[in-house]
Amino acid sequence: MRFSPLLSELIDSLTCLPGVGKKSAQRMAFHLLERNREGALKLSTVLHNAMEHIRHCSQCRTFTEKDLCEICAHPQRSESGVLCIVESPQDVLAVEQTMAFDGTYFVLMGHLSPIDGIGPEEIGLTILESQLKENPVSEVILATNPTVEGEATAHYIAQLCAKYKIKASRIAHGVPVGGELEYIDGNTLTHAFSGRRTL
Amino acid sequence: MRFSPLLSELIDSLTCLPGVGKKSAQRMAFHLLERNREGALKLSTVLHNAMEHIRHCSQCRTFTEKDLCEICAHPQRSESGVLCIVESPQDVLAVEQTMAFDGTYFVLMGHLSPIDGIGPEEIGLTILESQLKENPVSEVILATNPTVEGEATAHYIAQLCAKYKIKASRIAHGVPVGGELEYIDGNTLTHAFSGRRTL
Ligand SMILES: [Zn+2]
Ligand SMILES: [Zn+2]
């Protein structure tokens, strides 16, 4: 017997969060009711606003609640002339956290995957091409994932850049800093060897 | 740089959930934005309703959005004459899931803890006493946790029951069904031996 239909509904709803099963949802519901109703009410409001207002940046396609995201709207960054291409907004966040890049981004929201019917149009390459034509940059950095699809996507965009005589580069793949050789997979190690640099 | 203040706010807000750190919150926010905006809007509404409307049952103190929870309001259950005393609404849920109990509950919302200033009044024992006085039951089952505080609380309530000549019983503690003796802690094993029954 459910002693509170509303509580059951709350537990069900919480399982829409990734990685949250029935047991965790129960723990969350009771925690919020007993100890943090204020935080839960805040979360309710922010969730609503985020889902209603966050769309894609009209220029780089990352998530933003404005027409242009804060990076595209930043004059120094758009004047840098360097465009970094990534698969997802999460990747933008990861690169931003390094604070090592001060250009702008273009977010594919996926990668080429002919089997799933995802071609150049679906990952925004028509938009990217017209941007490159109208507003040529000095360098395009291809930061798609080091997977088969990510590599194919990078290769496709490199050809697009060649057409407009724009320099395209690929981020380096190799042994992570602090990583130990014996624990690295063979594929990464192969990349690390073929990408070796003279000291 | 934060490319979307609203997205940053969403990530921050999600960390109000127990067990959710910054990294999980990021994953949740992106998952909802990319794949389940509808579920997130539903969650927003349910969270708001639950925090605004869920209070304590006026009789048993468990969580409910009504004056009387569905268990207290159920005629057959309140007529059973058996009252189970637990520490929290989660415990009610756990017992209900066994479907082995068809009486009513009284939820202490804690346990006696003199060090923290939690006495009989704070865990509702004044209310419980007046209920026992006005509406005597045939048996009180003490299902507080098998901790020092839980045992002390059970002992205190047993004395209260004795005062009104009401039978009080304690749930059995021992080896969990399916548990292997070698992995059970000594304390539990001691309880299992002292609580042994003749076959
Ligand atoms: Zn942008
Ligand atoms: Zn009740």
Short mmCIF file of C-alpha atoms and ligand atoms in Angstrom, two decimals:
data_model
loop_
_atom_site.label_atom_id
_atom_site.label_comp_id
_atom_site.label_asym_id
_atom_site.label_seq_id
_atom_site.Cartn_x
_atom_site.Cartn_y
_atom_site.Cartn_z
CA MET A 1 0.00 0.00 0.00
CA ARG A 2 1.23 3.48 -0.89
CA PHE A 3 0.82 5.70 2.14
CA SER A 4 1.16 8.88 0.05
CA PRO A 5 0.36 8.92 -3.71
CA LEU A 6 2.27 12.20 -4.10
CA LEU A 7 5.38 10.69 -2.49
CA SER A 8 5.15 7.67 -4.84
CA GLU A 9 4.88 10.07 -7.77
CA LEU A 10 7.96 11.96 -6.56
CA ILE A 11 9.97 8.73 -6.30
CA ASP A 12 8.86 7.71 -9.81
CA SER A 13 9.73 11.11 -11.25
CA LEU A 14 13.21 11.11 -9.74
CA THR A 15 14.06 7.96 -11.71
CA CYS A 16 14.08 10.12 -14.88
CA LEU A 17 17.56 11.16 -13.73
CA PRO A 18 20.32 9.04 -15.32
CA GLY A 19 21.84 6.51 -12.91
CA VAL A 20 18.97 6.86 -10.43
CA GLY A 21 17.02 3.66 -9.79
CA LYS A 22 14.07 3.08 -7.48
CA LYS A 23 16.19 2.73 -4.33
CA SER A 24 18.22 5.92 -4.89
CA ALA A 25 15.05 7.80 -5.82
CA GLN A 26 13.50 6.78 -2.49
CA ARG A 27 16.57 7.94 -0.61
CA MET A 28 16.51 11.27 -2.49
CA ALA A 29 12.79 11.87 -1.89
CA PHE A 30 13.03 11.24 1.86
CA HIS A 31 16.21 13.29 2.16
CA LEU A 32 14.60 16.30 0.47
CA LEU A 33 11.36 16.03 2.48
CA GLU A 34 13.17 15.64 5.79
CA ARG A 35 16.16 17.87 5.35
CA ASN A 36 16.11 20.15 2.34
CA ARG A 37 12.71 21.31 1.18
CA GLU A 38 14.11 24.71 0.30
CA GLY A 39 16.78 23.20 -1.96
CA ALA A 40 14.14 21.01 -3.60
CA LEU A 41 11.88 23.98 -4.30
CA LYS A 42 14.85 25.84 -5.79
CA LEU A 43 15.67 22.80 -7.95
CA SER A 44 12.04 22.64 -9.11
CA THR A 45 12.16 26.27 -10.30
CA VAL A 46 15.60 25.99 -11.94
CA LEU A 47 14.65 22.72 -13.71
CA HIS A 48 11.55 24.39 -15.13
CA ASN A 49 13.42 27.50 -16.29
CA ALA A 50 16.28 25.48 -17.78
CA MET A 51 14.00 23.15 -19.74
CA GLU A 52 11.86 26.03 -21.00
CA HIS A 53 14.62 28.48 -21.89
CA ILE A 54 17.81 26.60 -22.77
CA ARG A 55 18.09 26.22 -26.55
CA HIS A 56 21.04 26.07 -28.96
CA CYS A 57 23.35 29.01 -29.70
CA SER A 58 22.52 30.32 -33.17
CA GLN A 59 26.21 30.43 -34.03
CA CYS A 60 28.00 27.51 -32.32
CA ARG A 61 25.02 25.28 -31.41
CA THR A 62 26.02 24.78 -27.76
CA PHE A 63 23.37 25.12 -25.04
CA THR A 64 22.40 28.65 -24.06
CA GLU A 65 19.34 30.58 -22.92
CA LYS A 66 20.26 33.56 -25.18
CA ASP A 67 20.46 33.83 -28.95
CA LEU A 68 24.27 33.83 -28.80
CA CYS A 69 26.08 31.90 -26.05
CA GLU A 70 28.45 33.80 -23.77
CA ILE A 71 31.50 32.51 -25.63
CA CYS A 72 30.28 33.53 -29.10
CA ALA A 73 29.16 36.88 -27.68
CA HIS A 74 32.62 37.55 -26.22
CA PRO A 75 34.48 39.93 -28.64
CA GLN A 76 38.06 38.77 -27.85
CA ARG A 77 37.15 35.13 -28.30
CA SER A 78 35.42 35.58 -31.63
CA GLU A 79 38.33 37.71 -32.86
CA SER A 80 40.87 34.99 -32.00
CA GLY A 81 40.28 33.38 -35.38
CA VAL A 82 40.55 29.84 -33.97
CA LEU A 83 37.54 27.55 -34.12
CA CYS A 84 37.40 24.33 -32.09
CA ILE A 85 35.01 21.64 -33.27
CA VAL A 86 33.58 19.28 -30.66
CA GLU A 87 30.83 16.69 -30.54
CA SER A 88 28.84 17.96 -27.53
CA PRO A 89 28.29 20.83 -25.08
CA GLN A 90 29.91 18.59 -22.41
CA ASP A 91 33.10 18.74 -24.50
CA VAL A 92 32.93 22.56 -24.52
CA LEU A 93 32.69 22.45 -20.73
CA ALA A 94 35.68 20.08 -20.51
CA VAL A 95 37.85 22.28 -22.76
CA GLU A 96 36.72 25.46 -20.95
CA GLN A 97 37.76 23.96 -17.62
CA THR A 98 41.36 23.64 -18.88
CA MET A 99 41.37 27.42 -19.57
CA ALA A 100 43.90 26.59 -22.31
CA PHE A 101 41.75 27.65 -25.27
CA ASP A 102 40.48 31.14 -26.00
CA GLY A 103 38.86 30.79 -29.40
CA THR A 104 35.28 29.84 -30.23
CA TYR A 105 33.55 26.50 -30.73
CA PHE A 106 31.28 24.72 -33.12
CA VAL A 107 29.25 21.94 -31.50
CA LEU A 108 28.19 19.11 -33.81
CA MET A 109 25.69 17.63 -31.31
CA GLY A 110 26.81 14.19 -32.48
CA HIS A 111 29.05 12.70 -35.15
CA LEU A 112 28.68 11.27 -38.66
CA SER A 113 26.96 7.89 -38.48
CA PRO A 114 25.53 6.82 -41.85
CA ILE A 115 24.04 3.66 -40.35
CA ASP A 116 21.82 5.79 -38.08
CA GLY A 117 21.02 8.21 -40.91
CA ILE A 118 23.21 10.94 -39.42
CA GLY A 119 24.90 12.74 -42.30
CA PRO A 120 26.67 16.14 -42.65
CA GLU A 121 23.37 18.07 -42.57
CA GLU A 122 22.31 16.46 -39.25
CA ILE A 123 25.50 17.50 -37.46
CA GLY A 124 25.29 21.09 -38.72
CA LEU A 125 27.99 20.94 -41.37
CA THR A 126 25.89 22.97 -43.84
CA ILE A 127 25.80 25.77 -41.24
CA LEU A 128 29.53 25.30 -40.54
CA GLU A 129 30.38 25.51 -44.23
CA SER A 130 28.48 28.75 -44.73
CA GLN A 131 30.17 30.19 -41.62
CA LEU A 132 33.62 29.22 -42.95
CA LYS A 133 32.75 30.74 -46.35
CA GLU A 134 31.49 34.06 -44.96
CA ASN A 135 33.84 34.37 -42.04
CA PRO A 136 37.08 32.47 -42.68
CA VAL A 137 39.11 31.57 -39.58
CA SER A 138 42.88 31.05 -39.40
CA GLU A 139 42.63 27.54 -37.91
CA VAL A 140 40.07 24.87 -37.22
CA ILE A 141 40.98 22.51 -34.36
CA LEU A 142 39.24 19.15 -34.70
CA ALA A 143 38.49 17.91 -31.18
CA THR A 144 35.99 15.17 -31.95
CA ASN A 145 36.34 11.97 -29.92
CA PRO A 146 39.06 9.43 -30.77
CA THR A 147 36.48 6.84 -31.90
CA VAL A 148 35.87 5.48 -35.40
CA GLU A 149 32.97 7.89 -35.91
CA GLY A 150 34.83 10.82 -34.34
CA GLU A 151 37.82 10.23 -36.61
CA ALA A 152 35.61 9.93 -39.71
CA THR A 153 33.86 13.18 -38.75
CA ALA A 154 37.19 14.96 -38.22
CA HIS A 155 38.42 13.70 -41.60
CA TYR A 156 35.25 14.94 -43.33
CA ILE A 157 35.56 18.42 -41.79
CA ALA A 158 39.28 18.57 -42.64
CA GLN A 159 38.32 18.14 -46.31
CA LEU A 160 35.75 20.90 -45.96
CA CYS A 161 38.49 23.18 -44.55
CA ALA A 162 40.85 22.25 -47.41
CA LYS A 163 38.16 23.40 -49.88
CA TYR A 164 38.30 26.89 -48.32
CA LYS A 165 42.08 26.77 -47.79
CA ILE A 166 41.69 26.89 -44.00
CA LYS A 167 44.30 25.17 -41.83
CA ALA A 168 42.80 22.18 -39.94
CA SER A 169 44.51 20.43 -37.04
CA ARG A 170 43.62 17.41 -34.93
CA ILE A 171 44.16 17.31 -31.15
CA ALA A 172 46.88 14.89 -30.06
CA HIS A 173 46.01 11.44 -28.76
CA GLY A 174 48.37 9.55 -26.53
CA VAL A 175 49.17 8.53 -22.99
CA PRO A 176 47.25 10.70 -20.48
CA VAL A 177 49.47 12.85 -18.26
CA GLY A 178 50.08 10.86 -15.09
CA GLY A 179 48.98 7.65 -16.82
CA GLU A 180 51.12 4.55 -16.52
CA LEU A 181 52.14 2.80 -19.72
CA GLU A 182 51.22 -0.66 -18.54
CA TYR A 183 47.60 0.34 -17.97
CA ILE A 184 47.07 2.11 -21.29
CA ASP A 185 45.21 0.25 -24.06
CA GLY A 186 47.15 -0.74 -27.17
CA ASN A 187 45.29 1.61 -29.48
CA THR A 188 46.18 4.67 -27.38
CA LEU A 189 49.77 3.49 -27.13
CA THR A 190 49.95 3.15 -30.92
CA HIS A 191 48.72 6.77 -31.20
CA ALA A 192 51.31 7.84 -28.64
CA PHE A 193 54.13 6.28 -30.67
CA SER A 194 52.99 7.51 -34.09
CA GLY A 195 52.44 11.00 -32.68
CA ARG A 196 55.88 11.19 -31.00
CA ARG A 197 57.77 14.48 -31.14
CA THR A 198 61.53 15.16 -31.31
CA LEU A 199 62.90 16.67 -28.10
CA MET B 1 33.90 30.77 -18.65
CA ARG B 2 30.32 29.62 -18.17
CA PHE B 3 28.65 29.47 -21.57
CA SER B 4 25.17 29.43 -20.01
CA PRO B 5 24.48 30.86 -16.54
CA LEU B 6 21.16 29.00 -16.40
CA LEU B 7 22.90 25.68 -17.14
CA SER B 8 25.45 26.37 -14.39
CA GLU B 9 22.58 27.12 -12.02
CA LEU B 10 20.90 23.83 -12.97
CA ILE B 11 24.11 21.88 -12.32
CA ASP B 12 24.51 23.60 -8.92
CA SER B 13 20.89 22.92 -7.97
CA LEU B 14 21.12 19.22 -8.82
CA THR B 15 23.86 18.79 -6.21
CA CYS B 16 21.18 19.30 -3.52
CA LEU B 17 20.34 15.63 -4.19
CA PRO B 18 22.11 13.25 -1.80
CA GLY B 19 25.00 11.38 -3.40
CA VAL B 20 25.12 13.76 -6.38
CA GLY B 21 28.40 15.64 -6.80
CA LYS B 22 29.40 18.16 -9.45
CA LYS B 23 30.28 15.51 -12.08
CA SER B 24 27.03 13.54 -11.73
CA ALA B 25 25.06 16.80 -11.71
CA GLN B 26 26.66 17.76 -15.04
CA ARG B 27 25.81 14.39 -16.53
CA MET B 28 22.21 14.70 -15.29
CA ALA B 29 21.76 18.24 -16.62
CA PHE B 30 23.03 17.36 -20.10
CA HIS B 31 21.04 14.14 -20.19
CA LEU B 32 17.80 15.95 -19.37
CA LEU B 33 18.44 18.80 -21.84
CA GLU B 34 19.39 16.45 -24.66
CA ARG B 35 17.08 13.52 -24.10
CA ASN B 36 14.31 14.06 -21.60
CA ARG B 37 13.01 17.61 -21.28
CA GLU B 38 9.49 16.30 -20.80
CA GLY B 39 10.56 14.10 -17.85
CA ALA B 40 12.43 17.02 -16.34
CA LEU B 41 9.40 19.32 -16.57
CA LYS B 42 7.29 16.62 -14.94
CA LEU B 43 9.89 16.25 -12.18
CA SER B 44 9.88 20.02 -11.65
CA THR B 45 6.10 20.04 -11.12
CA VAL B 46 6.05 16.96 -8.86
CA LEU B 47 8.97 18.26 -6.76
CA HIS B 48 7.10 21.52 -6.21
CA ASN B 49 3.82 19.82 -5.30
CA ALA B 50 5.51 17.32 -3.00
CA MET B 51 7.49 19.96 -1.09
CA GLU B 52 4.44 22.22 -0.76
CA HIS B 53 1.86 19.60 0.16
CA ILE B 54 3.52 16.66 1.92
CA ARG B 55 3.21 17.06 5.69
CA HIS B 56 2.91 14.56 8.55
CA CYS B 57 -0.13 12.35 9.16
CA SER B 58 -2.02 13.74 12.15
CA GLN B 59 -2.30 10.25 13.62
CA CYS B 60 0.84 8.25 12.78
CA ARG B 61 3.24 11.07 11.76
CA THR B 62 4.35 9.47 8.49
CA PHE B 63 4.52 11.60 5.33
CA THR B 64 1.24 12.32 3.59
CA GLU B 65 -0.44 15.09 1.62
CA LYS B 66 -3.74 14.51 3.44
CA ASP B 67 -4.70 14.96 7.10
CA LEU B 68 -4.73 11.17 7.60
CA CYS B 69 -2.36 8.97 5.58
CA GLU B 70 -3.85 6.20 3.45
CA ILE B 71 -2.93 3.55 6.02
CA CYS B 72 -4.55 5.33 8.99
CA ALA B 73 -7.59 6.11 6.83
CA HIS B 74 -8.02 2.44 5.89
CA PRO B 75 -10.80 0.97 8.13
CA GLN B 76 -9.55 -2.67 8.20
CA ARG B 77 -6.05 -1.59 9.13
CA SER B 78 -7.06 0.67 11.99
CA GLU B 79 -9.41 -2.03 13.28
CA SER B 80 -6.61 -4.62 13.39
CA GLY B 81 -5.60 -3.42 16.85
CA VAL B 82 -1.89 -3.86 16.15
CA LEU B 83 0.38 -0.82 16.17
CA CYS B 84 3.92 -0.97 14.75
CA ILE B 85 6.38 1.65 15.95
CA VAL B 86 9.18 2.64 13.57
CA GLU B 87 11.78 5.38 13.44
CA SER B 88 11.09 6.79 9.96
CA PRO B 89 8.69 6.87 7.00
CA GLN B 90 11.33 4.84 5.06
CA ASP B 91 10.80 2.06 7.61
CA VAL B 92 7.05 2.16 6.94
CA LEU B 93 7.83 1.74 3.24
CA ALA B 94 10.15 -1.19 3.98
CA VAL B 95 7.57 -2.98 6.15
CA GLU B 96 4.78 -2.26 3.64
CA GLN B 97 6.83 -3.83 0.85
CA THR B 98 6.88 -7.13 2.75
CA MET B 99 3.05 -7.11 2.76
CA ALA B 100 3.34 -9.13 6.00
CA PHE B 101 1.80 -6.49 8.29
CA ASP B 102 -1.75 -5.20 8.17
CA GLY B 103 -1.99 -3.01 11.24
CA THR B 104 -1.17 0.68 11.60
CA TYR B 105 2.05 2.54 12.37
CA PHE B 106 3.41 5.24 14.61
CA VAL B 107 6.46 7.01 13.18
CA LEU B 108 8.85 8.51 15.73
CA MET B 109 10.78 10.58 13.13
CA GLY B 110 13.94 9.72 15.07
CA HIS B 111 14.90 7.99 18.30
CA LEU B 112 15.69 9.01 21.86
CA SER B 113 19.06 10.74 22.00
CA PRO B 114 19.53 12.74 25.22
CA ILE B 115 22.95 14.02 24.04
CA ASP B 116 21.26 15.76 21.09
CA GLY B 117 18.39 17.01 23.26
CA ILE B 118 15.95 14.52 21.74
CA GLY B 119 13.64 13.32 24.50
CA PRO B 120 10.23 11.58 24.55
CA GLU B 121 8.38 14.78 23.55
CA GLU B 122 10.55 15.28 20.43
CA ILE B 123 9.79 11.81 19.07
CA GLY B 124 6.06 12.17 19.63
CA LEU B 125 5.70 9.96 22.71
CA THR B 126 3.28 12.43 24.36
CA ILE B 127 1.01 12.00 21.34
CA LEU B 128 1.53 8.22 21.38
CA GLU B 129 0.67 8.01 25.08
CA SER B 130 -2.60 9.89 24.67
CA GLN B 131 -3.48 7.67 21.70
CA LEU B 132 -2.80 4.52 23.77
CA LYS B 133 -4.86 5.94 26.62
CA GLU B 134 -7.89 6.87 24.48
CA ASN B 135 -7.68 4.05 22.00
CA PRO B 136 -5.98 1.00 23.52
CA VAL B 137 -4.56 -1.52 21.03
CA SER B 138 -4.07 -5.25 21.60
CA GLU B 139 -0.36 -5.20 20.72
CA VAL B 140 2.44 -2.73 20.09
CA ILE B 141 5.26 -4.07 17.88
CA LEU B 142 8.52 -2.23 18.51
CA ALA B 143 10.38 -2.08 15.17
CA THR B 144 12.97 0.58 15.97
CA ASN B 145 16.48 -0.05 14.62
CA PRO B 146 18.78 -2.55 16.40
CA THR B 147 21.14 0.26 17.47
CA VAL B 148 21.88 1.49 20.99
CA GLU B 149 19.44 4.40 20.55
CA GLY B 150 16.82 2.23 18.85
CA GLU B 151 16.99 -0.31 21.70
CA ALA B 152 16.73 2.40 24.35
CA THR B 153 13.74 3.89 22.55
CA ALA B 154 12.04 0.48 22.29
CA HIS B 155 12.67 -0.10 26.01
CA TYR B 156 11.18 3.28 26.93
CA ILE B 157 8.03 2.64 24.88
CA ALA B 158 7.68 -0.89 26.32
CA GLN B 159 7.48 0.69 29.78
CA LEU B 160 4.84 3.10 28.51
CA CYS B 161 2.83 0.13 27.23
CA ALA B 162 3.20 -1.68 30.58
CA LYS B 163 1.67 1.37 32.28
CA TYR B 164 -1.48 0.89 30.20
CA LYS B 165 -1.31 -2.92 30.34
CA ILE B 166 -0.75 -3.19 26.58
CA LYS B 167 1.29 -6.10 25.21
CA ALA B 168 4.55 -4.89 23.69
CA SER B 169 6.79 -7.04 21.47
CA ARG B 170 10.15 -6.48 19.81
CA ILE B 171 10.89 -7.65 16.26
CA ALA B 172 13.44 -10.47 16.10
CA HIS B 173 17.08 -9.76 15.34
CA GLY B 174 19.31 -12.45 13.94
CA VAL B 175 20.94 -13.83 10.86
CA PRO B 176 19.28 -12.41 7.70
CA VAL B 177 17.55 -15.02 5.55
CA GLY B 178 20.08 -16.16 2.93
CA GLY B 179 22.93 -14.70 5.00
CA GLU B 180 25.99 -16.81 5.67
CA LEU B 181 27.08 -17.21 9.29
CA GLU B 182 30.73 -16.50 8.60
CA TYR B 183 29.95 -13.04 7.23
CA ILE B 184 27.59 -11.96 10.03
CA ASP B 185 28.95 -9.62 12.71
CA GLY B 186 29.32 -10.98 16.25
CA ASN B 187 26.63 -8.76 17.71
CA THR B 188 24.01 -10.05 15.29
CA LEU B 189 25.14 -13.61 15.89
CA THR B 190 24.78 -13.12 19.65
CA HIS B 191 21.20 -11.92 19.07
CA ALA B 192 20.56 -14.94 16.84
CA PHE B 193 21.66 -17.32 19.60
CA SER B 194 19.87 -15.64 22.48
CA GLY B 195 16.69 -15.38 20.38
CA ARG B 196 16.73 -19.06 19.35
CA ARG B 197 13.43 -20.96 19.21
CA THR B 198 12.66 -24.61 19.92
CA LEU B 199 11.73 -26.52 16.78
ZN ZN C 1 27.81 30.04 -29.21
ZN ZN C 2 -1.07 7.85 9.31
#
